[in-house]
Short mmCIF file of C-alpha atoms and ligand atoms in Angstrom, two decimals:
data_model
loop_
_atom_site.label_atom_id
_atom_site.label_comp_id
_atom_site.label_asym_id
_atom_site.label_seq_id
_atom_site.Cartn_x
_atom_site.Cartn_y
_atom_site.Cartn_z
CA MET A 1 140.34 91.74 81.66
CA PRO A 2 137.56 94.51 81.74
CA GLU A 3 134.14 93.41 80.10
CA THR A 4 132.65 94.55 76.92
CA ALA A 5 128.75 94.45 76.69
CA THR A 6 127.26 95.88 73.37
CA HIS A 7 123.81 97.68 73.81
CA VAL A 8 121.61 95.80 71.46
CA GLY A 9 118.10 97.22 72.62
CA SER A 10 116.15 99.43 74.60
CA GLY A 11 112.64 99.31 76.20
CA LYS A 12 110.49 101.75 77.69
CA VAL A 13 112.18 101.21 81.02
CA ARG A 14 114.89 98.45 80.39
CA GLU A 15 118.10 98.08 78.48
CA LEU A 16 119.58 95.13 76.63
CA TYR A 17 123.26 94.30 76.13
CA GLU A 18 125.04 91.36 74.23
CA LEU A 19 128.00 89.85 76.38
CA ASP A 20 129.00 87.03 74.14
CA ASP A 21 127.34 85.03 71.33
CA ASP A 22 125.22 83.04 73.95
CA ARG A 23 124.56 85.48 76.82
CA LEU A 24 122.45 88.97 77.27
CA LEU A 25 122.69 91.13 79.98
CA LEU A 26 119.00 92.72 80.95
CA VAL A 27 119.47 95.80 83.01
CA ALA A 28 116.05 97.09 84.62
CA SER A 29 116.22 100.99 85.21
CA ASP A 30 114.20 102.66 87.85
CA ARG A 31 112.55 104.64 84.96
CA ILE A 32 108.72 104.71 85.37
CA SER A 33 105.80 104.90 82.64
CA THR A 34 102.48 105.76 83.46
CA PHE A 35 99.50 106.22 80.84
CA ASP A 36 102.12 105.11 78.19
CA VAL A 37 104.68 107.82 79.18
CA VAL A 38 108.03 107.57 80.84
CA LEU A 39 108.42 109.80 83.54
CA PRO A 40 111.35 112.23 83.91
CA THR A 41 111.46 111.39 87.51
CA GLU A 42 112.88 107.94 88.74
CA ILE A 43 111.44 105.73 91.58
CA PRO A 44 114.79 104.56 93.43
CA ASP A 45 115.36 100.95 93.45
CA LYS A 46 112.31 100.17 91.37
CA GLY A 47 114.45 97.98 88.75
CA ARG A 48 115.91 96.09 91.60
CA VAL A 49 112.40 95.20 93.22
CA LEU A 50 111.44 94.22 89.38
CA THR A 51 114.71 92.24 88.69
CA GLY A 52 114.53 90.41 92.38
CA LEU A 53 110.70 89.37 91.65
CA SER A 54 111.45 87.91 88.03
CA ALA A 55 114.49 86.19 89.58
CA PHE A 56 112.43 84.72 92.56
CA TRP A 57 109.83 83.43 90.10
CA PHE A 58 112.03 82.07 87.53
CA ALA A 59 113.50 80.12 90.43
CA ARG A 60 110.29 78.68 91.70
CA THR A 61 109.10 77.75 88.13
CA ARG A 62 111.99 76.19 86.48
CA GLU A 63 110.13 72.66 87.01
CA ILE A 64 107.40 73.98 85.05
CA VAL A 65 109.42 75.48 82.35
CA PRO A 66 113.14 76.05 82.13
CA ASN A 67 114.08 80.00 81.61
CA HIS A 68 116.98 81.98 80.40
CA LEU A 69 118.19 83.22 83.84
CA LEU A 70 121.78 82.54 84.28
CA ALA A 71 123.22 84.67 86.98
CA LEU A 72 122.07 87.84 89.06
CA ARG A 73 124.67 90.42 89.34
CA ALA A 74 125.66 92.02 92.55
CA ASP A 75 123.73 95.38 91.38
CA GLY A 76 120.43 94.03 91.80
CA ARG A 77 119.17 95.05 88.79
CA SER A 78 121.08 93.30 86.05
CA THR A 79 120.37 89.66 84.96
CA GLU A 80 122.76 87.83 82.84
CA CYS A 81 120.67 85.53 80.53
CA ARG A 82 120.59 82.85 77.89
CA ARG A 83 120.33 84.16 74.21
CA LEU A 84 116.94 82.58 72.79
CA GLU A 85 115.41 82.78 69.66
CA MET A 86 112.36 84.75 70.66
CA LEU A 87 108.94 83.55 69.39
CA PRO A 88 107.07 86.61 67.83
CA LEU A 89 104.46 86.22 70.13
CA GLU A 90 102.98 87.82 73.94
CA CYS A 91 101.73 85.14 75.56
CA VAL A 92 99.26 86.52 77.95
CA VAL A 93 97.02 84.83 80.55
CA ARG A 94 93.85 86.53 82.01
CA GLY A 95 92.20 85.67 85.13
CA TYR A 96 90.09 88.67 85.54
CA LEU A 97 88.62 90.52 83.07
CA THR A 98 90.24 94.18 82.45
CA GLY A 99 92.36 96.30 80.09
CA SER A 100 92.28 95.13 76.73
CA GLY A 101 90.46 92.07 77.29
CA TRP A 102 87.56 94.28 79.00
CA LYS A 103 87.37 96.60 75.89
CA ASP A 104 87.31 93.28 73.66
CA TYR A 105 84.79 91.96 75.60
CA GLU A 106 82.22 95.11 75.61
CA ALA A 107 82.63 95.56 71.77
CA THR A 108 82.27 91.91 71.04
CA GLY A 109 81.45 89.48 73.61
CA ALA A 110 84.53 87.57 73.42
CA VAL A 111 88.05 88.07 74.00
CA CYS A 112 90.78 86.46 71.72
CA GLY A 113 88.21 84.05 70.41
CA HIS A 114 87.00 82.90 73.69
CA GLN A 115 83.40 83.36 73.75
CA LEU A 116 82.69 84.82 77.47
CA ALA A 117 79.32 84.70 79.37
CA GLU A 118 76.98 87.80 79.23
CA GLY A 119 76.81 90.58 82.26
CA LEU A 120 80.59 90.44 82.87
CA ARG A 121 81.75 93.48 84.42
CA ASP A 122 85.28 95.26 84.28
CA SER A 123 87.19 93.33 86.71
CA ASP A 124 85.49 90.58 87.22
CA LYS A 125 87.00 87.00 87.83
CA LEU A 126 86.80 84.52 84.95
CA PRO A 127 85.47 81.20 85.50
CA GLU A 128 88.72 80.01 84.67
CA PRO A 129 92.04 81.83 83.40
CA ILE A 130 92.20 82.12 79.45
CA PHE A 131 95.40 82.40 77.19
CA THR A 132 94.87 85.62 75.13
CA PRO A 133 97.94 85.93 72.74
CA ALA A 134 98.97 89.09 71.22
CA THR A 135 101.49 90.14 68.58
CA LYS A 136 104.45 92.23 69.55
CA ALA A 137 104.16 95.81 68.37
CA GLN A 138 107.70 97.74 67.71
CA GLU A 139 105.34 100.70 68.59
CA GLY A 140 101.88 101.10 70.10
CA HIS A 141 99.98 98.74 71.75
CA ASP A 142 100.23 94.71 71.06
CA GLU A 143 97.18 93.63 69.11
CA ASN A 144 95.08 90.76 70.49
CA ILE A 145 94.72 87.69 68.30
CA ASP A 146 93.02 84.45 68.21
CA ARG A 147 94.39 80.97 68.43
CA ALA A 148 94.25 80.40 64.78
CA ARG A 149 96.10 83.50 64.09
CA ALA A 150 98.61 82.53 66.72
CA ALA A 151 99.07 78.93 65.47
CA GLU A 152 99.84 80.36 62.04
CA LEU A 153 102.80 82.48 63.84
CA VAL A 154 104.58 79.77 65.88
CA GLY A 155 102.88 76.41 64.52
CA GLN A 156 100.34 74.73 66.00
CA GLU A 157 102.24 72.27 68.18
CA ARG A 158 104.29 75.03 69.84
CA PHE A 159 101.00 76.94 69.97
CA ASP A 160 99.42 74.32 72.12
CA GLU A 161 102.62 74.14 73.94
CA VAL A 162 102.70 77.80 74.99
CA GLU A 163 99.41 77.90 75.72
CA ARG A 164 99.87 74.77 78.22
CA VAL A 165 102.86 76.15 79.92
CA SER A 166 101.49 79.74 80.35
CA LEU A 167 98.38 78.36 81.96
CA GLU A 168 100.08 76.47 84.66
CA LEU A 169 102.51 79.37 85.29
CA TYR A 170 99.59 81.76 85.95
CA GLY A 171 98.03 79.19 87.90
CA PHE A 172 100.81 78.57 90.11
CA ALA A 173 101.96 82.33 90.53
CA SER A 174 98.19 83.68 91.25
CA ALA A 175 97.44 80.81 93.86
CA TYR A 176 100.95 82.03 95.42
CA ALA A 177 100.12 85.59 95.34
CA ALA A 178 96.49 85.27 96.29
CA GLU A 179 97.55 83.88 99.52
CA ARG A 180 99.80 86.93 100.27
CA GLY A 181 96.98 89.05 99.48
CA ILE A 182 97.83 90.26 96.10
CA LEU A 183 95.42 89.04 92.98
CA LEU A 184 97.49 88.51 89.83
CA ALA A 185 94.72 89.83 87.21
CA ASP A 186 96.69 89.22 84.27
CA THR A 187 100.40 88.61 82.93
CA LYS A 188 102.26 88.50 79.81
CA PHE A 189 105.10 85.81 79.06
CA GLU A 190 107.76 86.07 76.34
CA PHE A 191 109.13 82.53 75.36
CA GLY A 192 112.13 81.74 73.04
CA LEU A 193 113.50 78.55 72.02
CA ASP A 194 117.19 77.13 73.01
CA GLU A 195 119.93 75.79 70.23
CA VAL A 196 117.95 72.52 70.40
CA GLY A 197 114.53 74.00 70.03
CA ARG A 198 113.26 73.58 73.62
CA LEU A 199 110.89 76.46 74.90
CA VAL A 200 112.53 78.29 77.41
CA LEU A 201 110.59 81.48 79.41
CA GLY A 202 112.64 84.53 78.55
CA ASP A 203 112.22 88.36 79.55
CA GLU A 204 110.83 88.80 82.81
CA ALA A 205 108.03 86.69 85.07
CA PHE A 206 105.27 88.14 87.20
CA THR A 207 106.74 91.78 87.70
CA PRO A 208 104.45 94.48 88.16
CA ASP A 209 105.55 95.90 84.64
CA SER A 210 104.41 92.48 82.63
CA SER A 211 101.43 91.85 85.43
CA ARG A 212 98.65 93.74 86.76
CA PHE A 213 98.97 93.50 90.69
CA TRP A 214 95.94 94.39 92.72
CA PRO A 215 95.57 94.51 96.49
CA ALA A 216 93.29 91.80 97.26
CA ASP A 217 91.43 93.62 100.22
CA GLU A 218 90.50 96.55 97.47
CA TYR A 219 89.25 94.41 94.90
CA GLU A 220 85.59 95.41 93.95
CA PRO A 221 84.42 94.13 90.49
CA GLY A 222 82.58 96.70 88.32
CA ARG A 223 85.03 99.34 88.04
CA PRO A 224 88.74 99.21 87.17
CA GLN A 225 91.09 98.19 90.30
CA PRO A 226 93.41 100.46 91.86
CA SER A 227 97.26 99.15 90.91
CA PHE A 228 99.16 97.87 93.52
CA ASP A 229 102.24 99.87 92.46
CA LYS A 230 101.11 102.39 90.19
CA GLN A 231 98.18 104.08 91.47
CA PHE A 232 99.73 106.38 93.74
CA VAL A 233 101.44 107.86 90.86
CA ARG A 234 98.43 107.95 88.65
CA ASP A 235 96.69 109.58 91.04
CA TYR A 236 99.19 112.30 91.47
CA CYS A 237 99.25 112.84 87.67
CA GLU A 238 95.59 113.08 87.59
CA THR A 239 95.35 115.85 89.97
CA LEU A 240 97.71 118.22 87.62
CA GLY A 241 95.45 117.94 84.54
CA TRP A 242 98.16 116.75 82.40
CA ASP A 243 96.98 115.72 79.04
CA LYS A 244 98.91 112.59 79.15
CA THR A 245 101.08 113.48 76.34
CA PRO A 246 105.08 113.43 76.52
CA PRO A 247 106.65 115.09 78.31
CA GLY A 248 105.27 113.73 81.51
CA PRO A 249 105.25 115.72 84.82
CA ASP A 250 108.17 115.45 87.63
CA LEU A 251 107.20 113.72 90.45
CA PRO A 252 107.35 115.44 94.09
CA ASP A 253 109.54 113.73 96.57
CA GLU A 254 106.56 112.38 98.67
CA VAL A 255 105.12 110.86 95.77
CA VAL A 256 108.40 109.28 94.74
CA ALA A 257 108.54 107.81 98.27
CA GLY A 258 105.26 106.41 98.37
CA SER A 259 105.93 104.85 95.09
CA ARG A 260 109.16 103.37 95.92
CA ALA A 261 107.33 101.93 99.15
CA ARG A 262 104.58 100.18 97.37
CA TYR A 263 107.22 98.43 94.94
CA VAL A 264 108.89 97.37 98.21
CA GLU A 265 105.77 96.29 99.67
CA ALA A 266 104.97 94.09 96.79
CA PHE A 267 108.58 92.38 97.07
CA GLU A 268 108.46 91.56 100.62
CA ARG A 269 104.74 90.49 100.59
CA LEU A 270 105.57 88.07 97.25
CA THR A 271 108.87 86.87 98.42
CA GLY A 272 108.57 86.90 102.07
CA LEU A 273 111.95 88.11 102.06
CA ASP A 274 113.39 91.83 103.57
CA PHE A 275 114.29 93.99 100.48
CA ASP A 276 117.33 95.02 102.45
CA ALA A 277 118.59 91.47 102.44
CA TYR A 278 118.18 91.25 98.77
CA LEU A 279 120.08 94.42 98.07
CA ALA A 280 122.80 92.94 100.54
CA ASP A 281 122.65 89.57 98.56
CA PRO A 282 120.61 89.34 95.53
CA ASP A 283 121.09 85.60 95.21
CA VAL A 284 118.68 85.56 98.39
CA VAL A 285 115.56 85.43 96.05
CA LEU A 286 116.73 82.41 94.03
CA GLY A 287 116.03 80.08 97.73
C1 LIG B 1 114.10 90.34 75.38
C2 LIG B 1 113.49 93.57 75.63
C3 LIG B 1 114.76 95.02 77.22
C4 LIG B 1 114.78 95.72 75.20
C5 LIG B 1 115.08 90.59 73.08
N1 LIG B 1 116.96 85.80 76.58
C6 LIG B 1 116.62 86.45 75.41
N2 LIG B 1 117.30 85.94 74.31
C7 LIG B 1 116.90 87.12 73.18
N3 LIG B 1 116.16 87.94 72.98
C8 LIG B 1 115.65 88.66 74.25
C9 LIG B 1 116.09 87.79 75.38
CL1 LIG B 1 115.23 88.35 76.83
C10 LIG B 1 114.86 89.78 74.28
N4 LIG B 1 113.70 91.70 74.55
C11 LIG B 1 112.87 92.56 75.04
C12 LIG B 1 114.15 93.71 76.91
C13 LIG B 1 115.02 96.05 76.24
C14 LIG B 1 114.02 94.70 74.50
F1 LIG B 1 115.36 94.96 78.43
N5 LIG B 1 114.00 91.46 73.34
#
């Protein structure tokens, strides 16, 4: 019997299908977005790199918190996952001050209610990682919120649990990545609840689309850092004088190849695995 999968959602670069009442299929495409615009040119295997990295981290963090991963498909880009009741919260952890955290700090001296020392610069390492929740926006950017607002959305007990688990996940993965020359500046989790109300990590985990990966050897606080994966594409787009509104530009072959190489390098450095071994048998990432 051929399987039927009903399309239930689209993200900028991913698709979501329903397999049955209990299971979803998450498919990572090779689309890439830059400056919030999806480009017309794909990066071959980008979706496989992201799916493989997520599965790698899900396998290594399951003792911290259970996750939605049920199986990887042989195509390397599709994940069968448990259907959860998702919490209405983006769970962000920041170890470095950049992006919207840096903007909020510049304006107010605080991020999501965390009052920070004076005189911090863009991309400075924080004295300790902070949990900076946001609300999920249907369109446009997520809105940073303070802990009181987040606790209203999910309840105080659940808030305390997602904060503790998020900080533990970030601590584990950022230490692991730093040993391999990659700084995990910040990361975003989405959690859900299973049928008995247990907290489960859903969506994706520590991919370059949900986290900022910085090459450690180029780290220099006081300026925005080059992104491990996207800087190549951003730099090219900046040469064009493109106004960053849709449609985005086509990418030339050498930019596509350079970008693909960066994704594959991130995969190989973080997992210690050969990317071709992943393509031959995606389950290698599960260890
Ligand atoms: C994830 C998203 C994507 C569009 C819903 N395990 C789960 N259970 C219930 N819902 C979700 C998950 Cl992962 C869920 N999203 C985000 C992903 C395309 C939206 F690939 N939405």
